[in-house]
mmCIF file of N, CA and C in Angstrom:
data_model
loop_
_atom_site.group_PDB
_atom_site.id
_atom_site.type_symbol
_atom_site.label_atom_id
_atom_site.label_comp_id
_atom_site.label_asym_id
_atom_site.label_seq_id
_atom_site.Cartn_x
_atom_site.Cartn_y
_atom_site.Cartn_z
ATOM 1 N N UNK A 184 86.262 76.396 103.728
ATOM 2 C CA UNK A 184 87.396 75.650 103.194
ATOM 3 C C UNK A 184 88.688 76.371 103.581
ATOM 4 N N UNK A 185 89.581 75.657 104.236
ATOM 5 C CA UNK A 185 90.815 76.251 104.754
ATOM 6 C C UNK A 185 91.726 76.767 103.638
ATOM 7 N N UNK A 186 91.818 76.029 102.515
ATOM 8 C CA UNK A 186 92.665 76.472 101.403
ATOM 9 C C UNK A 186 92.167 77.793 100.841
ATOM 10 N N UNK A 187 90.856 77.920 100.691
ATOM 11 C CA UNK A 187 90.281 79.162 100.179
ATOM 12 C C UNK A 187 90.609 80.316 101.118
ATOM 13 N N UNK A 188 90.479 80.094 102.407
ATOM 14 C CA UNK A 188 90.749 81.133 103.389
ATOM 15 C C UNK A 188 92.213 81.569 103.333
ATOM 16 N N UNK A 189 93.138 80.613 103.225
ATOM 17 C CA UNK A 189 94.562 80.940 103.131
ATOM 18 C C UNK A 189 94.855 81.706 101.851
ATOM 19 N N UNK A 190 94.245 81.279 100.754
ATOM 20 C CA UNK A 190 94.428 81.958 99.479
ATOM 21 C C UNK A 190 93.871 83.375 99.537
ATOM 22 N N UNK A 191 92.714 83.520 100.151
ATOM 23 C CA UNK A 191 92.084 84.836 100.283
ATOM 24 C C UNK A 191 92.961 85.753 101.152
ATOM 25 N N UNK A 192 93.530 85.213 102.216
ATOM 26 C CA UNK A 192 94.400 85.999 103.091
ATOM 27 C C UNK A 192 95.660 86.440 102.364
ATOM 28 N N UNK A 193 96.248 85.554 101.544
ATOM 29 C CA UNK A 193 97.449 85.917 100.798
ATOM 30 C C UNK A 193 97.131 87.006 99.782
ATOM 31 N N UNK A 194 95.995 86.911 99.133
ATOM 32 C CA UNK A 194 95.578 87.946 98.184
ATOM 33 C C UNK A 194 95.410 89.280 98.900
ATOM 34 N N UNK A 195 94.808 89.253 100.073
ATOM 35 C CA UNK A 195 94.633 90.477 100.860
ATOM 36 C C UNK A 195 95.988 91.052 101.267
ATOM 37 N N UNK A 196 96.936 90.182 101.627
ATOM 38 C CA UNK A 196 98.276 90.658 101.985
ATOM 39 C C UNK A 196 98.952 91.309 100.785
ATOM 40 N N UNK A 197 98.848 90.718 99.624
ATOM 41 C CA UNK A 197 99.458 91.291 98.423
ATOM 42 C C UNK A 197 98.842 92.655 98.114
ATOM 43 N N UNK A 198 97.538 92.761 98.233
ATOM 44 C CA UNK A 198 96.877 94.058 98.035
ATOM 45 C C UNK A 198 97.410 95.086 99.031
ATOM 46 N N UNK A 199 97.604 94.673 100.267
ATOM 47 C CA UNK A 199 98.126 95.550 101.298
ATOM 48 C C UNK A 199 99.558 95.980 100.978
ATOM 49 N N UNK A 200 100.359 95.062 100.451
ATOM 50 C CA UNK A 200 101.752 95.379 100.115
ATOM 51 C C UNK A 200 101.848 96.427 99.007
ATOM 52 N N UNK A 201 100.902 96.429 98.091
ATOM 53 C CA UNK A 201 100.901 97.441 97.038
ATOM 54 C C UNK A 201 100.702 98.824 97.659
ATOM 55 N N UNK A 202 99.887 98.873 98.680
ATOM 56 C CA UNK A 202 99.619 100.122 99.392
ATOM 57 C C UNK A 202 100.776 100.498 100.322
ATOM 58 N N UNK A 203 101.348 99.486 100.989
ATOM 59 C CA UNK A 203 102.402 99.694 101.991
ATOM 60 C C UNK A 203 103.401 98.550 101.905
ATOM 61 N N UNK A 204 104.517 98.720 101.161
ATOM 62 C CA UNK A 204 105.439 97.601 100.928
ATOM 63 C C UNK A 204 106.341 97.227 102.113
ATOM 64 N N UNK A 205 106.332 98.022 103.167
ATOM 65 C CA UNK A 205 107.077 97.682 104.382
ATOM 66 C C UNK A 205 106.044 97.452 105.477
ATOM 67 N N UNK A 206 106.071 96.251 106.064
ATOM 68 C CA UNK A 206 105.028 95.857 107.008
ATOM 69 C C UNK A 206 105.606 95.241 108.276
ATOM 70 N N UNK A 207 104.764 95.140 109.274
ATOM 71 C CA UNK A 207 105.064 94.418 110.518
ATOM 72 C C UNK A 207 103.884 93.500 110.815
ATOM 73 N N UNK A 208 104.070 92.600 111.750
ATOM 74 C CA UNK A 208 102.983 91.711 112.148
ATOM 75 C C UNK A 208 101.819 92.546 112.697
ATOM 76 N N UNK A 209 102.115 93.538 113.517
ATOM 77 C CA UNK A 209 101.056 94.366 114.105
ATOM 78 C C UNK A 209 100.265 95.095 113.018
ATOM 79 N N UNK A 210 100.948 95.612 112.004
ATOM 80 C CA UNK A 210 100.292 96.316 110.912
ATOM 81 C C UNK A 210 99.354 95.382 110.155
ATOM 82 N N UNK A 211 99.830 94.192 109.833
ATOM 83 C CA UNK A 211 99.018 93.218 109.100
ATOM 84 C C UNK A 211 97.834 92.763 109.958
ATOM 85 N N UNK A 212 98.069 92.548 111.238
ATOM 86 C CA UNK A 212 97.003 92.152 112.158
ATOM 87 C C UNK A 212 95.880 93.188 112.146
ATOM 88 N N UNK A 213 96.265 94.440 112.266
ATOM 89 C CA UNK A 213 95.271 95.519 112.319
ATOM 90 C C UNK A 213 94.556 95.709 110.983
ATOM 91 N N UNK A 214 95.312 95.799 109.905
ATOM 92 C CA UNK A 214 94.723 96.129 108.597
ATOM 93 C C UNK A 214 93.887 95.000 108.010
ATOM 94 N N UNK A 215 94.264 93.744 108.273
ATOM 95 C CA UNK A 215 93.512 92.621 107.717
ATOM 96 C C UNK A 215 92.511 92.042 108.720
ATOM 97 N N UNK A 216 92.500 92.603 109.926
ATOM 98 C CA UNK A 216 91.588 92.149 110.989
ATOM 99 C C UNK A 216 91.717 90.641 111.225
ATOM 100 N N UNK A 217 92.974 90.207 111.415
ATOM 101 C CA UNK A 217 93.274 88.801 111.701
ATOM 102 C C UNK A 217 94.083 88.741 112.986
ATOM 103 N N UNK A 218 94.194 87.552 113.552
ATOM 104 C CA UNK A 218 94.936 87.395 114.807
ATOM 105 C C UNK A 218 96.436 87.550 114.564
ATOM 106 N N UNK A 219 97.164 87.808 115.642
ATOM 107 C CA UNK A 219 98.616 87.948 115.549
ATOM 108 C C UNK A 219 99.267 86.666 115.048
ATOM 109 N N UNK A 220 98.880 85.487 115.554
ATOM 110 C CA UNK A 220 99.492 84.262 115.027
ATOM 111 C C UNK A 220 99.199 84.052 113.531
ATOM 112 N N UNK A 221 97.992 84.393 113.100
ATOM 113 C CA UNK A 221 97.638 84.249 111.689
ATOM 114 C C UNK A 221 98.447 85.218 110.835
ATOM 115 N N UNK A 222 98.599 86.455 111.301
ATOM 116 C CA UNK A 222 99.392 87.442 110.566
ATOM 117 C C UNK A 222 100.848 86.998 110.463
ATOM 118 N N UNK A 223 101.388 86.492 111.548
ATOM 119 C CA UNK A 223 102.771 86.019 111.559
ATOM 120 C C UNK A 223 102.961 84.857 110.587
ATOM 121 N N UNK A 224 102.032 83.929 110.615
ATOM 122 C CA UNK A 224 102.097 82.769 109.716
ATOM 123 C C UNK A 224 101.988 83.214 108.249
ATOM 124 N N UNK A 225 101.114 84.160 107.977
ATOM 125 C CA UNK A 225 100.932 84.666 106.621
ATOM 126 C C UNK A 225 102.197 85.362 106.120
ATOM 127 N N UNK A 226 102.824 86.154 106.968
ATOM 128 C CA UNK A 226 104.071 86.836 106.602
ATOM 129 C C UNK A 226 105.175 85.814 106.337
ATOM 130 N N UNK A 227 105.307 84.827 107.200
ATOM 131 C CA UNK A 227 106.336 83.795 107.002
ATOM 132 C C UNK A 227 106.097 83.023 105.704
ATOM 133 N N UNK A 228 104.838 82.762 105.389
ATOM 134 C CA UNK A 228 104.510 82.082 104.140
ATOM 135 C C UNK A 228 104.898 82.951 102.943
ATOM 136 N N UNK A 229 104.578 84.231 102.996
ATOM 137 C CA UNK A 229 104.943 85.148 101.912
ATOM 138 C C UNK A 229 106.465 85.256 101.790
ATOM 139 N N UNK A 230 107.155 85.214 102.921
ATOM 140 C CA UNK A 230 108.623 85.246 102.917
ATOM 141 C C UNK A 230 109.172 83.991 102.236
ATOM 142 N N UNK A 231 108.594 82.840 102.533
ATOM 143 C CA UNK A 231 109.073 81.586 101.925
ATOM 144 C C UNK A 231 108.797 81.542 100.425
ATOM 145 N N UNK A 232 107.789 82.279 99.974
ATOM 146 C CA UNK A 232 107.482 82.362 98.546
ATOM 147 C C UNK A 232 108.323 83.423 97.821
ATOM 148 N N UNK A 233 109.129 84.147 98.580
ATOM 149 C CA UNK A 233 109.970 85.181 97.985
ATOM 150 C C UNK A 233 109.271 86.518 97.799
ATOM 151 N N UNK A 234 108.090 86.675 98.397
ATOM 152 C CA UNK A 234 107.354 87.932 98.269
ATOM 153 C C UNK A 234 107.829 88.990 99.255
ATOM 154 N N UNK A 235 108.399 88.541 100.370
ATOM 155 C CA UNK A 235 108.875 89.448 101.415
ATOM 156 C C UNK A 235 110.282 89.075 101.843
ATOM 157 N N UNK A 236 111.006 90.083 102.361
ATOM 158 C CA UNK A 236 112.325 89.854 102.959
ATOM 159 C C UNK A 236 112.341 90.566 104.301
ATOM 160 N N UNK A 237 112.825 89.875 105.312
ATOM 161 C CA UNK A 237 112.919 90.490 106.635
ATOM 162 C C UNK A 237 113.948 91.611 106.613
ATOM 163 N N UNK A 238 113.604 92.719 107.251
ATOM 164 C CA UNK A 238 114.531 93.834 107.424
ATOM 165 C C UNK A 238 115.188 93.747 108.799
ATOM 166 N N UNK A 239 114.859 92.692 109.541
ATOM 167 C CA UNK A 239 115.384 92.545 110.891
ATOM 168 C C UNK A 239 114.556 93.354 111.869
ATOM 169 N N UNK A 240 115.090 93.480 113.054
ATOM 170 C CA UNK A 240 114.383 94.222 114.093
ATOM 171 C C UNK A 240 114.828 95.668 114.054
ATOM 172 N N UNK A 241 113.864 96.560 113.928
ATOM 173 C CA UNK A 241 114.168 97.987 113.800
ATOM 174 C C UNK A 241 113.312 98.806 114.755
ATOM 175 N N UNK A 242 113.730 100.025 114.989
ATOM 176 C CA UNK A 242 112.946 100.955 115.798
ATOM 177 C C UNK A 242 113.124 100.747 117.281
ATOM 178 N N UNK A 243 112.448 101.601 118.019
ATOM 179 C CA UNK A 243 112.559 101.579 119.481
ATOM 180 C C UNK A 243 112.052 100.275 120.084
ATOM 181 N N UNK A 244 110.971 99.747 119.538
ATOM 182 C CA UNK A 244 110.401 98.513 120.077
ATOM 183 C C UNK A 244 111.092 97.263 119.585
ATOM 184 N N UNK A 245 112.062 97.433 118.694
ATOM 185 C CA UNK A 245 112.808 96.319 118.103
ATOM 186 C C UNK A 245 111.871 95.309 117.451
ATOM 187 N N UNK A 246 110.841 95.817 116.789
ATOM 188 C CA UNK A 246 109.887 94.966 116.088
ATOM 189 C C UNK A 246 110.446 94.590 114.722
ATOM 190 N N UNK A 247 110.244 93.345 114.336
ATOM 191 C CA UNK A 247 110.709 92.893 113.030
ATOM 192 C C UNK A 247 109.792 93.462 111.954
ATOM 193 N N UNK A 248 110.388 93.903 110.861
ATOM 194 C CA UNK A 248 109.621 94.384 109.720
ATOM 195 C C UNK A 248 110.073 93.635 108.476
ATOM 196 N N UNK A 249 109.202 93.617 107.488
ATOM 197 C CA UNK A 249 109.474 92.951 106.216
ATOM 198 C C UNK A 249 109.222 93.924 105.086
ATOM 199 N N UNK A 250 109.908 93.722 103.968
ATOM 200 C CA UNK A 250 109.711 94.558 102.792
ATOM 201 C C UNK A 250 109.453 93.679 101.574
ATOM 202 N N UNK A 251 108.546 94.142 100.735
ATOM 203 C CA UNK A 251 108.365 93.530 99.426
ATOM 204 C C UNK A 251 109.248 94.329 98.485
ATOM 205 N N UNK A 252 110.439 93.821 98.218
ATOM 206 C CA UNK A 252 111.405 94.576 97.408
ATOM 207 C C UNK A 252 110.907 94.808 95.986
ATOM 208 N N UNK A 253 110.191 93.849 95.431
ATOM 209 C CA UNK A 253 109.673 94.003 94.076
ATOM 210 C C UNK A 253 108.739 95.203 93.997
ATOM 211 N N UNK A 254 107.795 95.277 94.927
ATOM 212 C CA UNK A 254 106.862 96.403 94.927
ATOM 213 C C UNK A 254 107.591 97.692 95.269
ATOM 214 N N UNK A 255 108.476 97.648 96.255
ATOM 215 C CA UNK A 255 109.239 98.842 96.639
ATOM 216 C C UNK A 255 110.006 99.395 95.433
ATOM 217 N N UNK A 256 110.662 98.526 94.687
ATOM 218 C CA UNK A 256 111.460 98.971 93.546
ATOM 219 C C UNK A 256 110.617 99.570 92.427
ATOM 220 N N UNK A 257 109.364 99.169 92.342
ATOM 221 C CA UNK A 257 108.475 99.761 91.340
ATOM 222 C C UNK A 257 108.030 101.152 91.755
ATOM 223 N N UNK A 258 107.667 101.299 93.024
ATOM 224 C CA UNK A 258 107.117 102.590 93.447
ATOM 225 C C UNK A 258 108.183 103.586 93.941
ATOM 226 N N UNK A 259 109.346 103.103 94.334
ATOM 227 C CA UNK A 259 110.418 103.964 94.824
ATOM 228 C C UNK A 259 111.768 103.479 94.287
ATOM 229 N N UNK A 260 111.958 103.518 92.965
ATOM 230 C CA UNK A 260 113.136 102.879 92.373
ATOM 231 C C UNK A 260 114.487 103.471 92.791
ATOM 232 N N UNK A 261 114.506 104.690 93.307
ATOM 233 C CA UNK A 261 115.783 105.319 93.638
ATOM 234 C C UNK A 261 116.037 105.423 95.126
ATOM 235 N N UNK A 262 115.182 104.792 95.917
ATOM 236 C CA UNK A 262 115.337 104.825 97.374
ATOM 237 C C UNK A 262 115.542 103.413 97.905
ATOM 238 N N UNK A 263 116.404 103.285 98.893
ATOM 239 C CA UNK A 263 116.600 101.987 99.534
ATOM 240 C C UNK A 263 115.452 101.747 100.513
ATOM 241 N N UNK A 264 114.984 100.512 100.620
ATOM 242 C CA UNK A 264 113.887 100.237 101.565
ATOM 243 C C UNK A 264 114.340 100.311 103.007
#
């Protein structure tokens, strides 16, 4: 069932965010063992739900990263993401 799979993937992403609140598509692809398009779609869905915010393109490779500010603020309340 496609809905179950999407729900299961979102739950896995949320679990991953608790462990690592700043993510990239490559990180999600590797850690959840899903394809790059699926990871990208999952991140965009989480962003539309307000779970993630894009940090823009950062680093040498100019890869886009996202942060879960809610989780970040709980685990690192005095540091900017």
